[in-house]
Short mmCIF file of C-alpha atoms and ligand atoms in Angstrom, two decimals:
data_model
loop_
_atom_site.label_atom_id
_atom_site.label_comp_id
_atom_site.label_asym_id
_atom_site.label_seq_id
_atom_site.Cartn_x
_atom_site.Cartn_y
_atom_site.Cartn_z
CA MET A 1 -39.06 -82.01 -41.02
CA ARG A 2 -39.17 -79.54 -43.90
CA ILE A 3 -41.50 -77.28 -41.98
CA ILE A 4 -39.24 -77.24 -38.93
CA LYS A 5 -36.29 -76.38 -41.08
CA ARG A 6 -38.24 -73.52 -42.61
CA ILE A 7 -39.27 -72.18 -39.24
CA LEU A 8 -35.67 -72.28 -38.03
CA MET A 9 -34.51 -70.49 -41.16
CA PHE A 10 -37.18 -67.88 -40.65
CA ILE A 11 -36.11 -67.28 -37.02
CA ALA A 12 -32.45 -67.09 -38.02
CA GLY A 13 -33.31 -64.58 -40.73
CA LEU A 14 -35.35 -62.51 -38.32
CA LEU A 15 -32.46 -62.40 -35.83
CA VAL A 16 -30.13 -61.18 -38.56
CA ILE A 17 -32.54 -58.41 -39.51
CA LEU A 18 -32.98 -57.42 -35.86
CA GLN A 19 -29.25 -56.69 -35.61
CA PHE A 20 -29.71 -53.69 -37.89
CA ILE A 21 -32.27 -52.02 -35.65
CA ARG A 22 -30.16 -50.41 -32.94
CA PRO A 23 -31.19 -48.18 -30.08
CA ALA A 24 -29.27 -44.89 -29.74
CA LYS A 25 -26.45 -45.19 -27.21
CA ASN A 26 -26.68 -43.45 -23.88
CA ILE A 27 -23.31 -41.70 -23.97
CA LEU A 28 -22.61 -38.05 -23.28
CA ARG A 29 -19.33 -36.74 -24.66
CA SER A 30 -18.37 -34.42 -21.80
CA ASP A 31 -19.37 -34.45 -18.14
CA SER A 32 -22.71 -32.84 -17.31
CA GLN A 33 -22.72 -29.56 -15.41
CA HIS A 34 -25.68 -30.80 -13.37
CA ASP A 35 -24.01 -34.00 -12.21
CA ILE A 36 -24.61 -34.91 -8.56
CA THR A 37 -20.83 -35.01 -8.00
CA LYS A 38 -20.59 -31.32 -8.96
CA GLN A 39 -23.24 -30.35 -6.45
CA PHE A 40 -22.33 -32.53 -3.47
CA ARG A 41 -18.63 -33.22 -4.11
CA PRO A 42 -18.46 -36.75 -2.70
CA PRO A 43 -15.16 -38.17 -1.43
CA PRO A 44 -13.41 -40.45 -3.98
CA GLU A 45 -14.68 -43.72 -2.50
CA ILE A 46 -18.30 -42.55 -2.72
CA GLU A 47 -17.88 -41.14 -6.21
CA SER A 48 -16.40 -44.46 -7.22
CA ILE A 49 -19.45 -46.33 -5.86
CA LEU A 50 -21.79 -44.01 -7.76
CA ARG A 51 -19.86 -44.36 -11.01
CA THR A 52 -19.26 -48.11 -10.79
CA SER A 53 -22.55 -49.27 -9.32
CA CYS A 54 -25.16 -46.72 -10.41
CA TYR A 55 -24.10 -44.66 -13.43
CA ASP A 56 -24.59 -47.37 -16.05
CA CYS A 57 -28.34 -46.96 -15.55
CA HIS A 58 -28.80 -43.67 -13.69
CA SER A 59 -26.68 -41.27 -15.76
CA ASP A 60 -26.05 -40.04 -19.29
CA SER A 61 -22.92 -42.21 -19.61
CA THR A 62 -23.32 -45.96 -19.81
CA ARG A 63 -20.31 -48.26 -20.13
CA TYR A 64 -21.72 -50.72 -22.64
CA PRO A 65 -20.82 -54.42 -22.47
CA TRP A 66 -20.12 -56.18 -25.80
CA TYR A 67 -23.42 -58.04 -25.74
CA ALA A 68 -25.28 -54.73 -25.93
CA GLU A 69 -24.41 -55.02 -29.60
CA VAL A 70 -26.57 -58.13 -29.84
CA GLN A 71 -30.26 -57.49 -30.36
CA PRO A 72 -32.69 -57.87 -28.69
CA VAL A 73 -30.37 -57.74 -25.64
CA GLY A 74 -29.41 -54.15 -26.49
CA TRP A 75 -33.08 -53.11 -26.51
CA TRP A 76 -33.65 -54.76 -23.18
CA LEU A 77 -30.68 -52.89 -21.64
CA ASN A 78 -31.89 -49.68 -23.18
CA ASN A 79 -35.28 -50.11 -21.57
CA HIS A 80 -33.68 -50.46 -18.16
CA ILE A 81 -31.59 -47.35 -18.71
CA HIS A 82 -34.60 -45.39 -19.91
CA ASP A 83 -36.71 -46.39 -16.89
CA ALA A 84 -33.88 -45.81 -14.45
CA LYS A 85 -33.09 -42.33 -15.79
CA GLN A 86 -36.70 -41.31 -15.68
CA GLU A 87 -36.75 -42.03 -11.95
CA LEU A 88 -33.29 -40.77 -11.17
CA ASN A 89 -30.59 -39.32 -13.42
CA PHE A 90 -27.42 -38.46 -11.53
CA SER A 91 -26.19 -36.45 -14.51
CA GLU A 92 -29.17 -34.12 -14.03
CA PHE A 93 -29.46 -34.30 -10.26
CA ALA A 94 -28.35 -30.72 -9.60
CA SER A 95 -31.14 -29.40 -11.84
CA TYR A 96 -33.88 -31.14 -9.83
CA ARG A 97 -36.00 -29.04 -7.51
CA LEU A 98 -34.83 -29.23 -3.89
CA ARG A 99 -37.85 -31.21 -2.82
CA ARG A 100 -37.21 -33.83 -5.47
CA GLN A 101 -33.51 -34.05 -4.61
CA TYR A 102 -34.31 -34.51 -0.96
CA ARG A 103 -36.84 -37.25 -1.68
CA LYS A 104 -34.52 -39.05 -4.12
CA LEU A 105 -31.74 -39.09 -1.52
CA GLU A 106 -34.13 -40.76 0.89
CA GLU A 107 -35.10 -43.30 -1.79
CA MET A 108 -31.42 -44.05 -2.43
CA ILE A 109 -30.96 -44.98 1.21
CA LYS A 110 -33.99 -47.26 1.13
CA GLN A 111 -33.10 -48.96 -2.14
CA VAL A 112 -29.50 -49.65 -1.15
CA ASN A 113 -30.37 -50.82 2.36
CA GLU A 114 -33.00 -53.19 1.03
CA GLY A 115 -30.66 -54.58 -1.62
CA GLU A 116 -32.98 -53.45 -4.44
CA MET A 117 -30.25 -51.31 -6.00
CA PRO A 118 -28.03 -51.86 -7.87
CA LEU A 119 -30.47 -54.15 -9.71
CA PRO A 120 -29.68 -57.77 -8.75
CA SER A 121 -29.93 -58.97 -12.37
CA TYR A 122 -27.20 -56.47 -13.29
CA LEU A 123 -24.90 -57.70 -10.52
CA ILE A 124 -24.81 -61.23 -11.90
CA ILE A 125 -22.49 -60.02 -14.65
CA HIS A 126 -21.17 -56.73 -13.27
CA THR A 127 -19.46 -58.21 -10.24
CA ASP A 128 -17.42 -55.01 -9.78
CA ALA A 129 -20.67 -53.14 -9.06
CA ARG A 130 -21.56 -55.34 -6.07
CA LEU A 131 -21.46 -53.50 -2.75
CA SER A 132 -20.07 -55.04 0.41
CA GLN A 133 -21.90 -54.34 3.66
CA GLN A 134 -19.17 -51.85 4.51
CA GLU A 135 -19.60 -50.02 1.20
CA LYS A 136 -23.36 -49.92 1.67
CA ASP A 137 -22.92 -48.45 5.15
CA GLN A 138 -20.44 -45.86 3.86
CA PHE A 139 -22.74 -44.92 1.02
CA VAL A 140 -25.82 -44.63 3.21
CA ALA A 141 -23.90 -42.56 5.78
CA TRP A 142 -22.82 -40.18 3.05
CA VAL A 143 -26.32 -39.84 1.61
CA ASN A 144 -27.64 -39.17 5.11
CA ALA A 145 -25.00 -36.48 5.59
CA MET A 146 -26.10 -34.84 2.31
CA ARG A 147 -29.70 -34.81 3.53
CA ASP A 148 -28.55 -33.15 6.76
CA THR A 149 -26.59 -30.57 4.80
CA MET A 150 -29.69 -29.79 2.75
CA LYS A 151 -31.73 -29.50 5.93
CA THR A 152 -29.38 -27.01 7.56
CA SER A 153 -29.03 -24.82 4.49
CA ASN A 154 -32.65 -24.73 3.30
CA PRO A 155 -35.98 -23.95 4.95
CA VAL A 156 -37.86 -27.18 5.70
CA ASP A 157 -40.74 -25.99 3.50
CA SER A 158 -38.54 -26.16 0.43
CA LEU A 159 -37.64 -29.80 1.13
CA MET A 160 -40.91 -31.29 2.37
CA ARG A 161 -44.57 -30.59 2.02
CA ARG A 162 -46.10 -29.37 5.21
CA GLN A 163 -47.92 -32.20 7.02
C1 HEC B 201 -28.99 -52.14 -14.15
C2 HEC B 201 -29.55 -50.85 -14.00
C3 HEC B 201 -29.53 -50.16 -12.64
C4 HEC B 201 -28.47 -49.95 -11.79
C5 HEC B 201 -27.03 -50.39 -11.97
C6 HEC B 201 -28.99 -49.18 -10.69
N1 HEC B 201 -30.32 -48.95 -10.86
FE1 HEC B 201 -31.52 -47.86 -9.66
N2 HEC B 201 -33.14 -48.24 -10.88
C7 HEC B 201 -33.09 -48.95 -12.06
C8 HEC B 201 -34.41 -49.00 -12.65
C9 HEC B 201 -34.76 -49.70 -13.95
C10 HEC B 201 -35.26 -48.27 -11.78
C11 HEC B 201 -36.72 -47.95 -11.97
C12 HEC B 201 -37.61 -49.09 -11.90
C13 HEC B 201 -37.53 -49.80 -10.58
O1 HEC B 201 -37.80 -49.18 -9.54
O2 HEC B 201 -37.23 -51.00 -10.60
C14 HEC B 201 -34.44 -47.83 -10.67
C15 HEC B 201 -34.89 -47.10 -9.60
C16 HEC B 201 -34.09 -46.57 -8.61
C17 HEC B 201 -34.57 -45.73 -7.53
C18 HEC B 201 -36.00 -45.38 -7.27
C19 HEC B 201 -36.28 -43.96 -7.61
C20 HEC B 201 -37.63 -43.56 -7.08
O3 HEC B 201 -37.77 -42.40 -6.77
O4 HEC B 201 -38.51 -44.42 -6.94
C21 HEC B 201 -33.48 -45.39 -6.78
C22 HEC B 201 -33.45 -44.47 -5.57
C23 HEC B 201 -32.33 -46.02 -7.38
N3 HEC B 201 -32.73 -46.74 -8.48
C24 HEC B 201 -31.04 -45.90 -6.88
C25 HEC B 201 -29.95 -46.57 -7.40
C26 HEC B 201 -28.61 -46.49 -6.82
C27 HEC B 201 -28.24 -45.65 -5.61
C28 HEC B 201 -27.83 -47.30 -7.56
C29 HEC B 201 -26.37 -47.61 -7.34
C30 HEC B 201 -25.96 -48.03 -6.03
C31 HEC B 201 -28.66 -47.88 -8.61
N4 HEC B 201 -29.93 -47.41 -8.47
C32 HEC B 201 -28.21 -48.75 -9.61
C33 HEC B 201 -31.96 -49.53 -12.61
C34 HEC B 201 -30.70 -49.53 -12.05
#
């Protein structure tokens, strides 16, 4: 029994120490000049979907839940945010090259239609970020319209590699 008690004490001690090792928060003070909303000016309902369902991971401003203060949960969240931003950061979207923007818009349609995004594990707790079928359709229609706008105002070569 003594050994079990010692192991438990050791784990408890370790957890206490872990609380002092905190990842830097992903919070930008002011809005980014390169934000996708500045480039494409979405209508309010689309901007609201982006901010509520995507920005926690795909932007420079995360709304942190209280349990992000508890390690190692905070590290785990931070990893998600890091990976998500590397693939797609809406706060930097307007600074992407046209080809990348065009491809990311296509990916957004795929991910939302297939129910891969927002991440299902995130939706368990963030129920406000869940998208109804109608919201998904609205969102996809808007993204499609943005792709069309890009197509009419840019030469195809700048958006896609020649086949
Ligand atoms: C809980 C965090 C989280 C949320 C919320 C989230 N994503 Fe993601 N997303 C990720 C992570 C992590 C990746 C990269 C790894 C992967 O593909 O699973 C990713 C990848 C993507 C990709 C793939 C990029 C590429 O080029 O392959 C797209 C597109 C995307 N997300 C769109 C969205 C959209 C649109 C929303 C909102 C409707 C959203 N995501 C919400 C975490 C998130």
